[in-house]
CSV table of C-alpha atoms in Angstrom, one decimal:
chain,number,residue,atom,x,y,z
I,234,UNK,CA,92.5,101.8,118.0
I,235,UNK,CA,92.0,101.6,114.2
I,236,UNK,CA,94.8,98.8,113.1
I,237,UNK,CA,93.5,96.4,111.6
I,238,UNK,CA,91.6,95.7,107.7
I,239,UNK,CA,88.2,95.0,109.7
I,240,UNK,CA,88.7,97.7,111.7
I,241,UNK,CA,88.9,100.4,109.3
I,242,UNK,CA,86.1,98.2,107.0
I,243,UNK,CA,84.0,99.3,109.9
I,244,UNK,CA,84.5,103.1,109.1
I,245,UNK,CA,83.5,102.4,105.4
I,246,UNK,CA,79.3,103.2,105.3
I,247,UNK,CA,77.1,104.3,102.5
I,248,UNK,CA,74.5,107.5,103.2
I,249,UNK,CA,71.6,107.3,101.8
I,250,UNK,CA,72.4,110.5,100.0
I,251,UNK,CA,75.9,110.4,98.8
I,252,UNK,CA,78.0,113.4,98.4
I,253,UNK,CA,81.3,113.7,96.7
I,254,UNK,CA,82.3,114.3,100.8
I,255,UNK,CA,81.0,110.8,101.7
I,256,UNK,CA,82.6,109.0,98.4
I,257,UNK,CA,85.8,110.5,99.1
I,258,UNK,CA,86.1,109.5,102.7
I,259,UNK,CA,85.0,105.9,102.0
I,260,UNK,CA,87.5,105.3,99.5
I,261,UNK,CA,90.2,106.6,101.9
I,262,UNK,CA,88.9,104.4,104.6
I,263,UNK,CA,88.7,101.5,102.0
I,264,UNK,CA,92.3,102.1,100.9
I,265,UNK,CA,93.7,102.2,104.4
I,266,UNK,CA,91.9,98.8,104.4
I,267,UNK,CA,93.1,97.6,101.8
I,268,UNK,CA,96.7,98.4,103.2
I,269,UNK,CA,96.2,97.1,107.0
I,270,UNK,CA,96.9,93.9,108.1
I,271,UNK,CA,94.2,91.7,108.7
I,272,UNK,CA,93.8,90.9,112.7
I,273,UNK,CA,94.1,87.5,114.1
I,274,UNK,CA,92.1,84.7,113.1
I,275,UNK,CA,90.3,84.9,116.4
I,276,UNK,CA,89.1,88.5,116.0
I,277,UNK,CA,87.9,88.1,112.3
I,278,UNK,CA,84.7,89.1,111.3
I,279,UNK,CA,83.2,85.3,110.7
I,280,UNK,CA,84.1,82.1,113.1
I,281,UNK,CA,87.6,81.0,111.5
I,282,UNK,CA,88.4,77.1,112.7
I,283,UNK,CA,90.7,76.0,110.1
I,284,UNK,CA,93.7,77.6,107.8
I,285,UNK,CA,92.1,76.8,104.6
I,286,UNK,CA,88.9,79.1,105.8
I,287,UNK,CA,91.3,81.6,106.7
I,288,UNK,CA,93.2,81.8,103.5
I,289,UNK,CA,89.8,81.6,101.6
I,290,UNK,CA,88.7,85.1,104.1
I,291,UNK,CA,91.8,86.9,103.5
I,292,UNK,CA,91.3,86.2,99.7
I,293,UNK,CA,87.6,87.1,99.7
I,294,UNK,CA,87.9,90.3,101.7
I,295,UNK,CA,90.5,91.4,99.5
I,296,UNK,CA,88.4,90.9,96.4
I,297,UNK,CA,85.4,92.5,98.8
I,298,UNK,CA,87.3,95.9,99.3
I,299,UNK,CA,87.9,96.3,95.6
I,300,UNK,CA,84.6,95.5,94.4
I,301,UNK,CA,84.0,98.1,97.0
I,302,UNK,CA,86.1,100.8,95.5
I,303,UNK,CA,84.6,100.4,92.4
I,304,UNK,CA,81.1,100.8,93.5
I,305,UNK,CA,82.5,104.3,95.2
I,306,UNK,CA,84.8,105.2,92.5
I,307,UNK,CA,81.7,104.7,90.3
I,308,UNK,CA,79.5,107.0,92.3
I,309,UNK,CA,82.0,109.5,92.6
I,310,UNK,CA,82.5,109.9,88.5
I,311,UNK,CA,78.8,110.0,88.4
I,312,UNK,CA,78.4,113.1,90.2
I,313,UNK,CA,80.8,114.6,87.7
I,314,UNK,CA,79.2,113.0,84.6
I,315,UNK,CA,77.4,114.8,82.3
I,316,UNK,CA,75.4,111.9,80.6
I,317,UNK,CA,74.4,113.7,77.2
I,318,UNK,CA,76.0,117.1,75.5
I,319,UNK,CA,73.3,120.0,74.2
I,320,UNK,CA,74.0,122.3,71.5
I,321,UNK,CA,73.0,124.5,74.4
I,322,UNK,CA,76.0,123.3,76.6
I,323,UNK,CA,78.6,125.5,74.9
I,324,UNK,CA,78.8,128.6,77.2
I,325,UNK,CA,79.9,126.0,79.9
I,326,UNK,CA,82.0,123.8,77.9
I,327,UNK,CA,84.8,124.7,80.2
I,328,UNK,CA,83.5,123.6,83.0
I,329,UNK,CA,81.8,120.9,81.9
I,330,UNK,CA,85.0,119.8,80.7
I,331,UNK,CA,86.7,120.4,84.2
I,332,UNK,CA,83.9,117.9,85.9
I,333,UNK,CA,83.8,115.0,82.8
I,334,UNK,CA,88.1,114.9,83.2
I,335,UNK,CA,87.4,114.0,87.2
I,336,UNK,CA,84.4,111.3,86.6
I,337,UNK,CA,87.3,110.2,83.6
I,338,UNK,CA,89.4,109.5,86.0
I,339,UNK,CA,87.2,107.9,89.0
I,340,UNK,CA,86.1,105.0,86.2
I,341,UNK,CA,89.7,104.5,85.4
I,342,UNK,CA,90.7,104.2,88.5
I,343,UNK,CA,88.3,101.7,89.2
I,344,UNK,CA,89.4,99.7,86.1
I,345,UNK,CA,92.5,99.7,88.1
I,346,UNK,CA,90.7,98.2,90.8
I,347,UNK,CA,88.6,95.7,88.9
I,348,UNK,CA,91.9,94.3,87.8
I,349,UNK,CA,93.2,94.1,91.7
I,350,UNK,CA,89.5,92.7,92.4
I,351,UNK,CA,89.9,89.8,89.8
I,352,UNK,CA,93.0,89.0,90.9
I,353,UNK,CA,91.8,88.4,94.6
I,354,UNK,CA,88.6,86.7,92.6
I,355,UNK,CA,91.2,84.2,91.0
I,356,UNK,CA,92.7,83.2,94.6
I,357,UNK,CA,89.4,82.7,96.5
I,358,UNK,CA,87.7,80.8,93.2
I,359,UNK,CA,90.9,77.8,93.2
I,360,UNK,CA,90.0,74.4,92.9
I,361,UNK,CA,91.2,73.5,96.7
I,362,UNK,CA,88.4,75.6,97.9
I,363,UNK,CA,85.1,74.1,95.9
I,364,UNK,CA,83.4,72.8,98.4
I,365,UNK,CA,84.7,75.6,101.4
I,366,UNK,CA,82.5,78.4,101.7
I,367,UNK,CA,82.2,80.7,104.5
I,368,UNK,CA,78.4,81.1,105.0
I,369,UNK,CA,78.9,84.1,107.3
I,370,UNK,CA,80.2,86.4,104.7
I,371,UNK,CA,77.4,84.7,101.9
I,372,UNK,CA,77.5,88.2,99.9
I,373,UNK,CA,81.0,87.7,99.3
I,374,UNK,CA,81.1,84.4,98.0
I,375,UNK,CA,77.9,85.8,96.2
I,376,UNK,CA,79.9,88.3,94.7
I,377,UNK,CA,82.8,85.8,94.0
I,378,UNK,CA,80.2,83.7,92.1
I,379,UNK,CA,79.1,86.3,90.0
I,380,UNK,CA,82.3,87.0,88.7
I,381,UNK,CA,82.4,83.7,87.7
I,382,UNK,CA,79.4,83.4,85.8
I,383,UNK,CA,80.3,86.7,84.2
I,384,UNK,CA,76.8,88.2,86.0
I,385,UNK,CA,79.3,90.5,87.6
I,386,UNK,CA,82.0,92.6,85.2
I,387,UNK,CA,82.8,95.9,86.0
I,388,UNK,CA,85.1,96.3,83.0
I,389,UNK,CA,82.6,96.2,80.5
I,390,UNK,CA,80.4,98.6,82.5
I,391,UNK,CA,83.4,101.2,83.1
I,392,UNK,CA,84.7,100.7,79.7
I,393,UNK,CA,81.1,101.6,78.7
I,394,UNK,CA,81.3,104.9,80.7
I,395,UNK,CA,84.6,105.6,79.5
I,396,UNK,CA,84.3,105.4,75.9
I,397,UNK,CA,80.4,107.1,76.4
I,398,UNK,CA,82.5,110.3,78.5
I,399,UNK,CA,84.9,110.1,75.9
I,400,UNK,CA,83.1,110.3,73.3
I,401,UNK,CA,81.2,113.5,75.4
I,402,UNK,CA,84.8,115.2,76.0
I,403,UNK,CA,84.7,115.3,72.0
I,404,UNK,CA,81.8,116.5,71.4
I,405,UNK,CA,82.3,119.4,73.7
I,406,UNK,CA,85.7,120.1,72.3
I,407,UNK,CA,83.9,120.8,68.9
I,408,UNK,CA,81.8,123.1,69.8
I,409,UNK,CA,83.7,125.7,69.1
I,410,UNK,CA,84.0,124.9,65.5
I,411,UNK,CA,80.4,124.9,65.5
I,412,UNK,CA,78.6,127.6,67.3
């Protein structure tokens, strides 16, 4: 039975061709996950033998599942993105339009999750744990280090993407004054 944060974690796995399909159904498995309880300490996915490792987990996977989402979010946007506009481009403006407003709205929505992601980052980065880390789950306190050192920032790539499709969505819309 599917209950438990790790459990639906589990269902989350990246093709080696993505699809929009695959995208789709591993941000609904990571939402879900984000939304579960996590399972006993006893179950977890590394060997848990005090609170504070438990409390640094629970703070790491949370940060984990959003860093997560972004990486799919981001995928999904690019399979809608249209990374340069052609003068040639204007007898499918519309629905080039149509598929730049969905990638729009996948990098926002992982803004939205960078933020969550940050604030997890902020929980599992306190003081009281500096010299705790849970070598089993190494590429998450990897990824918790590089948010530190700033190596990691997904609000400067989105925000990148987002002013770049912007910027596209314009462009487009004044074609018609144009040819």
């Amino acid at each position: 039975m599917v209950k438990y944060k790790e459990d639906f974690y589990k269902l989350y796995h990246v093709h080696y061709q993505q699809y929009p399909d695959d995208c789709i159904e591993n941000i609904y498995w990571l939402e879900k996950a984000v939304q579960a309880d996590f399972c006993n300490p006893l179950f977890a996915n590394p060997e848990i033998k005090t609170e504070k490792e438990w409390e640094k987990y629970r703070y790491l996977f949370q940060m984990h599942l959003n860093l997560k989402l972004i990486e799919q979010h981001l995928r999904l946007g690019r399979t809608y993105d249209k990374k340069c506009i052609y003068f040639y481009d204007a007898p499918w403006k519309d629905e080039y339009l149509r598929n730049m407003e969905k990638a729009l709205s996948c990098y926002k929505a992982g803004l939205y999750y960078w933020q969550e992601a940050k604030v997890w980052f902020e929980k599992a980065d306190a003081p009281s744990f500096n010299f705790l880390f849970l070598t089993s789950e190494q590429n998450w306190e990897d990824e918790r280090e590089r948010i530190r050192t700033g190596e990691l920032n997904y609000e400067k790539m989105l925000t990148r993407e987002i002013n770049r499709l912007e910027k596209n969505i314009r462009e487009l819309n004044e074609m018609d004054k144009k040819y």
